[in-house]
Structure formats: C-alpha cells, structure tokens
XYZ file of C-alpha atoms in Angstrom:
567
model
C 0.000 0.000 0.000
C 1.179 3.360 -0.777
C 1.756 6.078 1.421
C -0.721 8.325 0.261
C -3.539 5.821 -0.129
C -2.758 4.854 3.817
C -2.663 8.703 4.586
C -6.394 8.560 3.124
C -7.234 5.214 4.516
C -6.508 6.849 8.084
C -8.197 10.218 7.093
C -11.514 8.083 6.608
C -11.166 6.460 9.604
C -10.495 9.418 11.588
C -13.520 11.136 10.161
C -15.780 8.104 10.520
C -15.266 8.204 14.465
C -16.192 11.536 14.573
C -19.228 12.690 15.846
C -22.219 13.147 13.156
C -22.389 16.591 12.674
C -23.092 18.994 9.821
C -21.849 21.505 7.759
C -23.028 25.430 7.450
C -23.556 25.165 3.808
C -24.566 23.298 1.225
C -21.923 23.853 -1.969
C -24.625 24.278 -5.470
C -22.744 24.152 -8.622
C -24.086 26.391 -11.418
C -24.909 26.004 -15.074
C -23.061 28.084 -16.823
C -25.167 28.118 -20.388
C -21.314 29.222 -22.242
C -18.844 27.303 -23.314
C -15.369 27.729 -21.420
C -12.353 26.386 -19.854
C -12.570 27.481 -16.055
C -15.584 28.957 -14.533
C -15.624 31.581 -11.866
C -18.533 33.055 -9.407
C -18.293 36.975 -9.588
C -21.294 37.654 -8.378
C -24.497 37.223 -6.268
C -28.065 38.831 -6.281
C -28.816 40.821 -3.654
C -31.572 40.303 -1.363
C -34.988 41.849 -0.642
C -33.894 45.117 2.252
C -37.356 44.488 3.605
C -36.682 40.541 3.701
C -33.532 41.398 5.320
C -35.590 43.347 8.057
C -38.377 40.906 8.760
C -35.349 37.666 8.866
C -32.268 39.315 9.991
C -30.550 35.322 10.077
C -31.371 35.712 6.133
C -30.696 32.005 4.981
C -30.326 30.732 8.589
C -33.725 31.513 9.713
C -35.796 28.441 8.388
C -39.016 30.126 8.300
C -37.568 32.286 5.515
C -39.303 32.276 1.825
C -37.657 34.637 -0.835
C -40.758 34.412 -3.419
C -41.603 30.716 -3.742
C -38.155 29.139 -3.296
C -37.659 28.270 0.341
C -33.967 29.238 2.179
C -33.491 25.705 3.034
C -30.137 24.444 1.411
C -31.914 21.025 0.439
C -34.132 22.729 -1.675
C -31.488 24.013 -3.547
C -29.451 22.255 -6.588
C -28.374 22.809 -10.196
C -31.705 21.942 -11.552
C -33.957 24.054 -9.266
C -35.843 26.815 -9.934
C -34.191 29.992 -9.671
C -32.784 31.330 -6.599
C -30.199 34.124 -5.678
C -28.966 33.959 -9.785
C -25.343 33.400 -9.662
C -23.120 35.395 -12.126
C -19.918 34.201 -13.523
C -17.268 34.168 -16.061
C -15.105 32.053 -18.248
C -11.336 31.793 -18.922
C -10.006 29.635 -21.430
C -6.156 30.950 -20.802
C -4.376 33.709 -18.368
C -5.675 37.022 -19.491
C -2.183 38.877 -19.296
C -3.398 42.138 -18.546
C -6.703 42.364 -16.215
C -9.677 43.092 -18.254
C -11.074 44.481 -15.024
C -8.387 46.871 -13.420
C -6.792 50.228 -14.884
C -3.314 49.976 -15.080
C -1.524 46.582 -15.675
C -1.326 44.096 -12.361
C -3.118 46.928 -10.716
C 0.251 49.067 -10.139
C 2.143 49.678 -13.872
C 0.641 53.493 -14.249
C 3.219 53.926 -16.690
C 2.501 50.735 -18.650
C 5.891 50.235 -18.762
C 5.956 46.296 -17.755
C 3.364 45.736 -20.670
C 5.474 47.890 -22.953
C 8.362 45.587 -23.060
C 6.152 42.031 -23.870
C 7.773 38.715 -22.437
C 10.758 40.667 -20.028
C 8.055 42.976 -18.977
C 6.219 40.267 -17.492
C 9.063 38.579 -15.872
C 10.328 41.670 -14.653
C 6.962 42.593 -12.951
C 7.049 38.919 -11.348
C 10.369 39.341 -10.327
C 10.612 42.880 -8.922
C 7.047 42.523 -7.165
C 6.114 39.025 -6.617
C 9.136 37.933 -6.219
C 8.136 34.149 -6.775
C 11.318 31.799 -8.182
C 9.300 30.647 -10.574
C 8.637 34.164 -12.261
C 9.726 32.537 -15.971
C 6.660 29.998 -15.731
C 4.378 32.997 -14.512
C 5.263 35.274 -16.763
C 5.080 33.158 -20.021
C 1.656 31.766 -18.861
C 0.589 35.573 -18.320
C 2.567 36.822 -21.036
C 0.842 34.222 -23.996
C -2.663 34.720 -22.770
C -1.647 39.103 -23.719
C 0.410 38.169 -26.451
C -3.684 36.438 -28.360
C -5.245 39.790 -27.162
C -2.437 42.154 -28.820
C -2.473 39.946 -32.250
C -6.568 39.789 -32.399
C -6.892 43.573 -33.470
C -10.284 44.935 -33.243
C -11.904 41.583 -32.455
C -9.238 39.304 -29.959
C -10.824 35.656 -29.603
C -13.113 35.722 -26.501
C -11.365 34.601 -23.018
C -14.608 35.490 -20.972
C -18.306 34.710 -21.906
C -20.043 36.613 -19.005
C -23.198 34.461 -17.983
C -25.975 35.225 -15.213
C -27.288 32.002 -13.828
C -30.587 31.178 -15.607
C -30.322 33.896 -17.845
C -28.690 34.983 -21.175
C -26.461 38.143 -21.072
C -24.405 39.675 -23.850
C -23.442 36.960 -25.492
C -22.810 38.525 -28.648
C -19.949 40.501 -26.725
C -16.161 39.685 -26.403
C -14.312 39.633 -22.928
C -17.656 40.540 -20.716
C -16.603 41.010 -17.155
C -19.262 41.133 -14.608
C -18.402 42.923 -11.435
C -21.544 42.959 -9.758
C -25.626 42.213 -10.066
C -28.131 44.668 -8.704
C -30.966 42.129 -10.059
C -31.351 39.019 -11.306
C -31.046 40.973 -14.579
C -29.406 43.582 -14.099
C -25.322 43.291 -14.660
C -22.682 45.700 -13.649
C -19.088 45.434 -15.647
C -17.355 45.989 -18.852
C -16.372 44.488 -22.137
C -14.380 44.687 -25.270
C -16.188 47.029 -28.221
C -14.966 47.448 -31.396
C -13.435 50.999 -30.783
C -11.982 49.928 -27.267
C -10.359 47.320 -24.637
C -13.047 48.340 -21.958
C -16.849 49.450 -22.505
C -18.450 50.148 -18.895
C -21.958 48.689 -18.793
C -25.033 48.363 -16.726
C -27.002 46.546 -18.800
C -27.569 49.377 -21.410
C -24.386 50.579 -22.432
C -22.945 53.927 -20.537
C -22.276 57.227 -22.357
C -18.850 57.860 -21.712
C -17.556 59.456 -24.500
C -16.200 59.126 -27.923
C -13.369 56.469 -28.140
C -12.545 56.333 -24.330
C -12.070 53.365 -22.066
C -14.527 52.923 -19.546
C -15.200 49.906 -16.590
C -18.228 50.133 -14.315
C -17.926 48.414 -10.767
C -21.472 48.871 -8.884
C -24.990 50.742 -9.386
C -26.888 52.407 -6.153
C -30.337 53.741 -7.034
C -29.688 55.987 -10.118
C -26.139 55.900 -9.635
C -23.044 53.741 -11.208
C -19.577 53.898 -10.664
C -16.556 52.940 -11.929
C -13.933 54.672 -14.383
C -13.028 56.666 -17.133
C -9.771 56.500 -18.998
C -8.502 59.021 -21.551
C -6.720 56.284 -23.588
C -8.268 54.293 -26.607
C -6.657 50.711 -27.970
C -4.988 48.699 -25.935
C -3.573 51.643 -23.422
C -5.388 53.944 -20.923
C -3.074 56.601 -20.218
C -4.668 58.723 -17.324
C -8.224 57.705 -15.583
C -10.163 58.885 -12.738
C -13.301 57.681 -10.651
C -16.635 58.007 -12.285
C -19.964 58.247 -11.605
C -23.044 57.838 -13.989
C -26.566 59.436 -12.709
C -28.893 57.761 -15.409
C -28.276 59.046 -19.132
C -26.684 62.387 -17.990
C -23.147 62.508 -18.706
C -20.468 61.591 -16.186
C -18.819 63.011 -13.865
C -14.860 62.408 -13.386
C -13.634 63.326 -10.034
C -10.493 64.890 -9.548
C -7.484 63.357 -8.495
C -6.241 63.654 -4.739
C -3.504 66.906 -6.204
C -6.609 68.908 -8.095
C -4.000 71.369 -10.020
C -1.716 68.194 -11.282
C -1.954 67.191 -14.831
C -1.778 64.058 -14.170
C 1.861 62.940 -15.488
C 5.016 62.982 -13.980
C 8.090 61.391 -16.029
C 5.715 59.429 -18.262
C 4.565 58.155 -15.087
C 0.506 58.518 -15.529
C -1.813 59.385 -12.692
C -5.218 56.929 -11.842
C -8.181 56.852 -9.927
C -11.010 54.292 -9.506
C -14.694 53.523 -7.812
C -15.338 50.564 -7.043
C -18.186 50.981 -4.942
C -20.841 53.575 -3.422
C -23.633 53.801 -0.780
C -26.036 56.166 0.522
C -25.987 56.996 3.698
C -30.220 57.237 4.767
C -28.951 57.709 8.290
C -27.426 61.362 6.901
C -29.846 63.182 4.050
C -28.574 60.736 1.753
C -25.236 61.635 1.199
C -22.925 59.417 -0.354
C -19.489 57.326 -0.490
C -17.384 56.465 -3.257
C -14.459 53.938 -2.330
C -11.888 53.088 -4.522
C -8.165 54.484 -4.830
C -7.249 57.749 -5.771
C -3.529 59.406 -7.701
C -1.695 61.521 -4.924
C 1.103 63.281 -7.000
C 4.706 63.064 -5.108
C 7.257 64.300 -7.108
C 7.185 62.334 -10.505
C 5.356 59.825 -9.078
C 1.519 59.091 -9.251
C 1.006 56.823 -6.010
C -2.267 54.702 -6.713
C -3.963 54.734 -2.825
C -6.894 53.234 -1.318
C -9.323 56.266 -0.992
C -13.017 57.278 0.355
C -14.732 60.206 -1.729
C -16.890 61.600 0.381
C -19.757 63.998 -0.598
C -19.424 67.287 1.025
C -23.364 68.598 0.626
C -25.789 65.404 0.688
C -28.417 65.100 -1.795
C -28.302 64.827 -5.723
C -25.105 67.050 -6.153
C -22.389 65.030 -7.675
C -20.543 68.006 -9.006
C -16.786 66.933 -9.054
C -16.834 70.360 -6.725
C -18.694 69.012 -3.954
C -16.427 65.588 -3.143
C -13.543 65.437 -0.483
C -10.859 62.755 -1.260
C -9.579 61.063 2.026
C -6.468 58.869 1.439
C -6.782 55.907 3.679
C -4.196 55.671 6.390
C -2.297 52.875 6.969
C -2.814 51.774 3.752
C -1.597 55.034 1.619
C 2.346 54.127 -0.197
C 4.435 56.277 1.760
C 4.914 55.196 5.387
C 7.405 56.642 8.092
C 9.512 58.186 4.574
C 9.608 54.140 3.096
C 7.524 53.255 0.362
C 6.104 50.256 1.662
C 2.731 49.899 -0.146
C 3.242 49.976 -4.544
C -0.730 49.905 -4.448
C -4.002 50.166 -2.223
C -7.320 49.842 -2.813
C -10.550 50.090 -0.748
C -13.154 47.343 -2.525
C -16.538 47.678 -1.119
C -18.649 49.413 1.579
C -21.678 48.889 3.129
C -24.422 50.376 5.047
C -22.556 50.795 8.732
C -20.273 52.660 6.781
C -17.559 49.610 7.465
C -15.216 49.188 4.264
C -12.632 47.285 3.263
C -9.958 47.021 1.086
C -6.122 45.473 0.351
C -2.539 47.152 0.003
C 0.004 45.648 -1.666
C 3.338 45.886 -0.215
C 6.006 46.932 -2.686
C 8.665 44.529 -3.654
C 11.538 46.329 -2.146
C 9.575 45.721 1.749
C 8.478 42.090 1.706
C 7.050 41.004 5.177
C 7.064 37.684 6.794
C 8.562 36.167 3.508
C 5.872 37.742 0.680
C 4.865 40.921 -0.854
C 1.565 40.072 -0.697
C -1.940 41.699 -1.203
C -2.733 43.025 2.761
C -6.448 42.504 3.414
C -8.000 45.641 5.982
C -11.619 46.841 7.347
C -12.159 50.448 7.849
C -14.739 50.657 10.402
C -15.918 54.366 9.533
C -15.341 55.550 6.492
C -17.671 58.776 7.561
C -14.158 59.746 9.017
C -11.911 62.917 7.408
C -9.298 60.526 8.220
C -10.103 57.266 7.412
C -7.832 54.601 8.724
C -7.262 50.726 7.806
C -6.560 48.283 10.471
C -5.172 44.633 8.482
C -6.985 41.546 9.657
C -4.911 39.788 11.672
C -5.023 36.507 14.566
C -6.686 33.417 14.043
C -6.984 32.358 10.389
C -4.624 35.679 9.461
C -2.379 34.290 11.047
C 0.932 36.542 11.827
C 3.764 34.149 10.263
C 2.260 34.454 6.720
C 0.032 37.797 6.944
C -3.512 37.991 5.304
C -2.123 37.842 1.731
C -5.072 37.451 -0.404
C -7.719 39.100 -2.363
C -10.578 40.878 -0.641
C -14.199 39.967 -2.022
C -16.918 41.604 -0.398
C -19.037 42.897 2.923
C -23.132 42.899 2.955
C -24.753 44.612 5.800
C -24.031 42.153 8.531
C -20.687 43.110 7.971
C -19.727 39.479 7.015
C -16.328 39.738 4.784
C -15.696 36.943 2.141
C -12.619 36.865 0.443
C -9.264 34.454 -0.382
C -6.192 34.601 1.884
C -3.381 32.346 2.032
C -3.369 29.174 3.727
C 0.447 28.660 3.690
C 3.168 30.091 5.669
C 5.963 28.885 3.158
C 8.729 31.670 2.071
C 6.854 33.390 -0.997
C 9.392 35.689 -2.006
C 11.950 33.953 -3.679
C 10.249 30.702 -3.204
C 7.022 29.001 -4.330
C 3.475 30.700 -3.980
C 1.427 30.394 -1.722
C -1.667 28.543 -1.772
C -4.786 30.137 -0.957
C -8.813 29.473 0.011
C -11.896 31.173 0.305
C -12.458 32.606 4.313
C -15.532 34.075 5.654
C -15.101 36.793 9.206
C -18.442 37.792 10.611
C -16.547 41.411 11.917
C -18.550 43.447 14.365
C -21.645 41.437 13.837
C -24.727 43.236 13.829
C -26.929 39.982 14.547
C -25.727 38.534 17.691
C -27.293 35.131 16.701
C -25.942 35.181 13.257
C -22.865 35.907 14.399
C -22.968 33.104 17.187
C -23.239 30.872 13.995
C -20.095 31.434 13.739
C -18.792 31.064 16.748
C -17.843 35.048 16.231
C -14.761 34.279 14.272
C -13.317 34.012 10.966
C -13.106 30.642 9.120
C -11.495 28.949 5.940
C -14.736 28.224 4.563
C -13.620 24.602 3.400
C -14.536 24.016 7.290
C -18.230 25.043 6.612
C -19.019 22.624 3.846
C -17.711 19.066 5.916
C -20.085 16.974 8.205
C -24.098 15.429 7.668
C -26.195 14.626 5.027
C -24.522 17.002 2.772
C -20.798 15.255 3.608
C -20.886 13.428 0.090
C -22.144 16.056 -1.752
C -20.149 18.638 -0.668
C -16.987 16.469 -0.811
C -16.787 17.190 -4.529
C -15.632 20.206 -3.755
C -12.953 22.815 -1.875
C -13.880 26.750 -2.218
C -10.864 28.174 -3.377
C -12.450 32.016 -3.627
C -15.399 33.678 -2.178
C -15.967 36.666 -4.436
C -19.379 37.703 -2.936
C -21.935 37.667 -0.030
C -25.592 38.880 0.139
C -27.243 39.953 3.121
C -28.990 36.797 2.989
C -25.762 34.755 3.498
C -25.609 33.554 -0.207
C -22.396 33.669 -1.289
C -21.203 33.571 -4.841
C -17.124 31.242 -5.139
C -15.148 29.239 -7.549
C -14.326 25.969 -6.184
C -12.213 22.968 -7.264
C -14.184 19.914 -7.809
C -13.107 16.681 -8.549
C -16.336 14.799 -9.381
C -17.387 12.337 -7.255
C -15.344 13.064 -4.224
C -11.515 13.907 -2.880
C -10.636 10.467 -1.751
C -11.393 11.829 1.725
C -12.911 14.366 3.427
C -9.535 16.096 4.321
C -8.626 19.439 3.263
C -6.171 18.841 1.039
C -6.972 15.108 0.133
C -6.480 14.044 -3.542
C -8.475 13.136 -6.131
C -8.643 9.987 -7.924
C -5.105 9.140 -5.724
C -3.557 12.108 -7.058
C -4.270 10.930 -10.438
C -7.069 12.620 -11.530
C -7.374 16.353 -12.741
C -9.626 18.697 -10.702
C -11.562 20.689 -12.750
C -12.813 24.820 -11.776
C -16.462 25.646 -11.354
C -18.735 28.515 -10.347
C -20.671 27.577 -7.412
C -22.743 29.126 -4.500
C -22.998 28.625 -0.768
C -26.294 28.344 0.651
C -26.830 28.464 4.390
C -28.346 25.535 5.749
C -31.526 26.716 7.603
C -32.528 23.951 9.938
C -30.307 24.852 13.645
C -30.429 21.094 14.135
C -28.984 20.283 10.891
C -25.657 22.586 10.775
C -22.811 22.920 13.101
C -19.109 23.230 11.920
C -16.743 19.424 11.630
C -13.543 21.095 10.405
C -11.941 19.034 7.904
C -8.652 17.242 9.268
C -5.433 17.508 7.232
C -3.850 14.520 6.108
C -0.057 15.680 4.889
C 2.786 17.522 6.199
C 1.884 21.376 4.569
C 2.674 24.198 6.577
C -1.188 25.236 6.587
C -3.430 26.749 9.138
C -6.913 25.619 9.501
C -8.396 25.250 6.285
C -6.916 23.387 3.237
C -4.754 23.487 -0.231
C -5.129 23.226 -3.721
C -5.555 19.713 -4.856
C -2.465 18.790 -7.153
C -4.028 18.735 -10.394
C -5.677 21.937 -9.810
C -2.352 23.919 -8.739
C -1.472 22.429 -12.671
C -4.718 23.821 -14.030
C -4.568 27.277 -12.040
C -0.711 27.891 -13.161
C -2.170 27.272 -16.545
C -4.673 29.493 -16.693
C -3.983 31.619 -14.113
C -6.693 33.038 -11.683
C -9.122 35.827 -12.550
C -10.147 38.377 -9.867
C -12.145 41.318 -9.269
C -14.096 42.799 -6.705
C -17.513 43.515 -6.204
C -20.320 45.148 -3.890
C-alpha cells in the first residue's frame, strides 16, 4: 500500500469516528449556459432590504421564503428553480493584462511592464512578486496578452459573461461582470470594437467618444466605476466616475486637483469601485476606490473614500472630499512600503474594506503580498485601515489574499493564504476562500459562527450534505448577500476527494480537478448545521483550512486566476 492511499485510509477512519455533525452550507454548482475552460462566481443577487428586516438570520432563519423558493439548502441544486442567480465568467487561458483593473497588475501606471512584452512580465514577477518561478508565470501571463495584442479589433473571446438562468451579452467579447443589482441587471465591462473596456449596466454607458470605460457597482440611479482618456490597448490617465442615469459623467479629480496628471511618463489613476447612501445622513454618499496623490514624478495609486461634502443629488466633481486611507496610503514613516491600495466595497454601517500591496523592495514575513484591511468608519476625514490579523490571518504568513466583499451584517468573504511557506523567492502560496463575521450586527448570526473568521472549506464538511459537498474545496469567495448567499469558484473533482480532508487528492492524485462557479447556501434547519472542520492529512505548513488539490495547482498555473471585486 502506498503512502498516500494509507494517509487517506486513516483520514476516513479518523472522520468516521467523529461525531455526526453537519456543515453550514450546502456547496450548489451552477450552469453556466457558455462554453469555457474554467468557470468563476463573480457575483451574487442581492436580497430583498425588507426581507432582510423581517429575517435578519437571512438564509439561517428556516421560516424564511424569498418568493416561492424556500432558504433551506436542500431545496437548492443545479436543476432548481431559480434562486439568488449566480453570475460568472469564463477563462479559457491567463488574461495577461486584467480586463477588469486600470493599469496593468493593478500598479504599472506607466505601462511600462506591458510595454516591453515577455521581459516585462518577468520583470513585474520578479521585482514585485518575487516568486522563483517568475519565468513559468510570466510566459503563462505573457501568452494569454500576447492572443489579445495579435486579435486587433476583435481578440478571440477569453470570458463569456453568464448570469445564472439567464442569457447576457453573449454577442460581446471579454464581458466582465463585477456585480448584479438584479437578477437581470449586470454591472461590468467588455471589449467594443473601438476599445479594450466598454463600462456597462445593462444598457451601455455614455462615456464618450473612443474612451475606455469599466463600471464596478450601481446604487439607485447611480453607477460607478472609471473613465480613462486612452483608446486601444492603453489607458493613459483615468479617474473615478460616476453615472446618474443618461446624464453625462462626472470624473472626479485626483487627490492633487492642479496636477496634470503625469510625472516622467509616469501617468496618474483613480477608480470607484463601490458607493452607498448613507439614509442615516440626508442621503449623502461614499465612493471607495483608490485615488492618484502626486509626489514628485510619481503618481502613487492609494486606497481612498470620496466623500460627498453637501448630501443630496449634487455630484458636481466640486462638492467631493478625497480622504487617502491611512495605513494603507504608499508612503509610510519616509519608506515606500505599499506599490498599491485599494478600498473594494462598503456597506451600510459605513464599514469598508480594502487590500494594500506591499512593494517589492519591503516584503514582510517572507511575501509581498496583497494586505487585506476593514475600515470601520469611512464617515471619518481621516479614514484609517486596520489589516486583519489573529486566528486564520495568522501573523507568520500575513492575510495575503484578495478581498471579495461585505453585505450589511458586515460578514467579509474573500481568499487569503493558507500557507506560511517563504513566498518571495520561493514558491506561492496557496490560498482558500475565508468568511469573518466582523462586528456582527446579529448577535445570533454571528454566534453561527462562533464570532470568528473561518477557511470556509470548514463550513461545507459533516451530515447529510458530507458526500455532496466532498466534490468540492472553495478556493475564492468573491461575494456575499445579506442573505448569506455567497457567490465562489471551487475545485471539484467529481465524485469526491478520496477523503474528506482538506487537502486530500483526487482519484489518488491521479485525476485532474476541474474549476467551477458555485454558491454557498446556508443551511436553515439549527439542528442540521454545526461546523466538523476538515482534518489535514499531509505535512503542509497550513493553518486551519486546506490546499489546492495537485491537479488543480497544474490547471490554475495554466490558466492563471481571474479576480475582481464587487459590492
């Protein structure tokens, strides 16, 4: 007998004497309706505010009904009707260049690393990621550009968007869907025939004659997201939008309002990603996102909260303030330590969040990675991030991930890394989806979870669901409603790991995992959930959750991951 088949044999047996308990959610693959490699959850439909009031457990509560579908996770599968629609996108090969963000791996404002094809990619890798392994990364990253630059008007399509039960733009090349206000309404971008990046919320956004444009979230009347002065490929300068209807946008200024916004070639940015308005305050609003702060020749890109000065239905450029984001701005005690920050969602409390990514000349703890923080009042002149840290962020290794999303019980979902390992000049790290109920609102939802952050591979192990959900390990959580639905990709391998363990292979190591778009669906019933976290079965340096089956790391180095963020 091998040793890996009696490292599962004793995982079984282990998890057959425990007690019969089970999980928090069930794990529902989607349909896509497109045709694609990989498929990734972007996006979830929000819930009924009045449901929300009347069942503040959301999906917990068994006694809630959203229309005629009941909450209750057994009622829910791939051939159901409708519930919380699911939106999602494809990826046949590593995009390159982020169909989603501004500048080039969110930090090359002036597009140098792009400019320079093959070494440009390495270089990036090398200087900022710092991975030994930066000449497979950057040739994956660098072929998947290298289709795009040599498709002209029309590049072959990487990413059919598709809303779960629904058809959406499928006419349209590279659609990127970065949020849902409905079941039919879609938030995002895609390629046109005149440029890389055509905002869109359903009907197409005026933004101008041959400019780039990327949308990010809609609020009543309003939608944010970008503008970019660039056509083509390039972007050049941008700054944060915001669309009221069909009137024309409005471009806010960047953080220096008399800079022209270059320095040395070196091209000033700005962003919103998200936007809510406050009822608790005559309606005035925030815009989160990062802002340009000129410095010398240098355009630092840093996480930033516009805040409206008068409240009401001014959104005059004139009447925002643009806080930089301490803690998380590039410059810190004279060193440079952040290359990029960003501040991803807020909600209703007025509790944001966001991630910084340390520069490459100040690794920490062995990475330069992505730095995951909450902002707990972003009414503030000052704002401030504090980084998630103890417990699953565990100090050795950081929170290095990718933030996804808050809703209104101030639940986070995101990706962080699972590994310890030396990043920088070693391998990456591997990483899985978490969930941290922060400052809950809901005492009982929050005792759920035991009031504490959690790899969310730990959620889907134990009951009736055990088999079911064994198909499957949530590698990202991109999105939560305030219902508790939340929208992941996941690695399945179909049929079941060979055990229940976190990182247990499939098909003996054998088999190839494949990527799907699923959701998470509470499990109602009280008597019927609990959390069983899933044991680990070989020697990783890992904290409580899991790592990337073997076949997937092959698939995901392939293809490379896709990310955005969404409200």
């Amino acid at each position: 007998m091998s040793s890996k088949l009696q490292l599962t044999t004793l995982a079984v047996l282990v998890s057959a004497a425990l007690p019969a308990q089970a999980a928090l959610y069930k794990v529902v693959e989607v349909t896509p309706g497109v045709s694609g490699s990989e498929y990734y959850g972007t996006a979830i439909q929000p819930s009924d505010k009045a449901l929300n009031t009347s069942n503040p457990l959301g999906c917990f509560d068994p006694t809630l009904v959203d229309g005629s579908n009941s909450c209750d996770a057994s009622a829910e599968n791939s051939s159901s009707s409708l519930f919380f629609a699911l939106a999602g996108e494809t990826r046949n090969w590593a995009e390159g260049v982020s169909y989603r963000e501004e500048v080039a791996f969110a930090i090359d404002n002036s597009f140098d690393y792009i400019e320079d094809g093959y070494d440009g990619f390495e270089d990036y890798c090398f200087f900022q990621l710092g991975y030994s392994t930066c000449e497979y990364w950057a040739s994956n990253q660098w072929n998947g550009w290298y289709k795009e630059l040599n498709g002209g008007t029309t590049p072959p399509n990487n990413s059919a968007a598709f809303i779960e039960a629904a058809s959406f733009k499928s006419s349209e090349v590279n659609v990127i869907i970065n949020s849902l206000v409905s079941a039919a309404e879609a938030i995002g971008n895609y390629h046109s025939s005149t440029t890389r990046n055509q905002a869109f919320n359903s009907a197409d956004l005026a933004n101008g004659t041959g400019k780039q444009s990327r949308a990010w979230a809609k609020e009543d009347t309003y939608t944010v997201g970008s503008i970019s002065s660039g056509a083509g490929h390039i972007n050049n300068f941008s700054k944060a939008a915001i669309w009221d209807g069909s009137n024309a946008p409005i471009e806010l200024d960047w953080k220096n309002t008399s800079d022209n916004g270059s320095g040395n070639d070196i091209y000033a940015q700005g962003s919103a990603r998200d936007l809510i308005i406050d009822a608790n305050d005559s309606e005035r609003m925030y815009i989160v996102g990062y802002n340009s702060t000129a410095d010398g020749d240098s355009r630092l890109m840093q996480a930033t909260i516009f805040k409206q000065k008068t409240p009401g239905t001014d959104i005059s450029k004139s009447n925002w303030d643009s806080n930089t984001v301490v803690n998380a701005q590039a410059e810190i005690g004279g060193d440079f330590i952040h290359s990029n920050s960003v501040v991803t969602n807020i909600n209703e409390n007025l509790v944001a969040v966001g991630q910084a990514k340390r520069s490459g000349s100040y690794p920490q703890n062995g990475a330069v990675a992505n730095r995951l923080f909450v902002i707990s009042d972003a009414s503030s002149s000052t704002p401030s991030a504090s980084f998630l840290s103890g417990g699953i962020f565990f100090a050795g290794a950081g929170a290095g991930g990718e933030m996804g999303g808050i809703n209104n019980f101030n639940e986070i979902v995101g990706r962080i890394d699972i590994e310890n390992n030396r990043e920088y000049e070693g391998k990456q790290r591997r990483q899985r989806a978490f969930i941290y109920p922060y400052a809950p609102t809901e005492a009982t939802r929050g005792a759920i979870f035991q009031n504490k952050a959690w790899i969310i591979d730990n959620l889907t192990n134990g009951g009736s669901l055990s088999s079911h959900n064994n198909q499957y390990r949530i590698y990202d959580a991109s999105d939560i409603n305030d219902a508790g639905v939340i929208s992941a990709t996941a690695l399945k391998c179909a049929g079941g790991y060979d055990s229940v363990a976190s990182d247990s292979y499939c098909g003996n190591g054998s088999t190839n995992e494949t990527v799907v778009a699923v959701k998470l669906v509470p499990i109602s019933d009280p008597a019927e959930r609990s959390i069983e976290s899933r044991p680990l079965e070989n020697s990783t340096i890992e904290r409580q959750g899991g790592s990337l089956g073997f076949g997937a790391m092959t698939l995901l180095g392939l293809f490379g991951f896709m990310r955005k963020r969404i409200k």
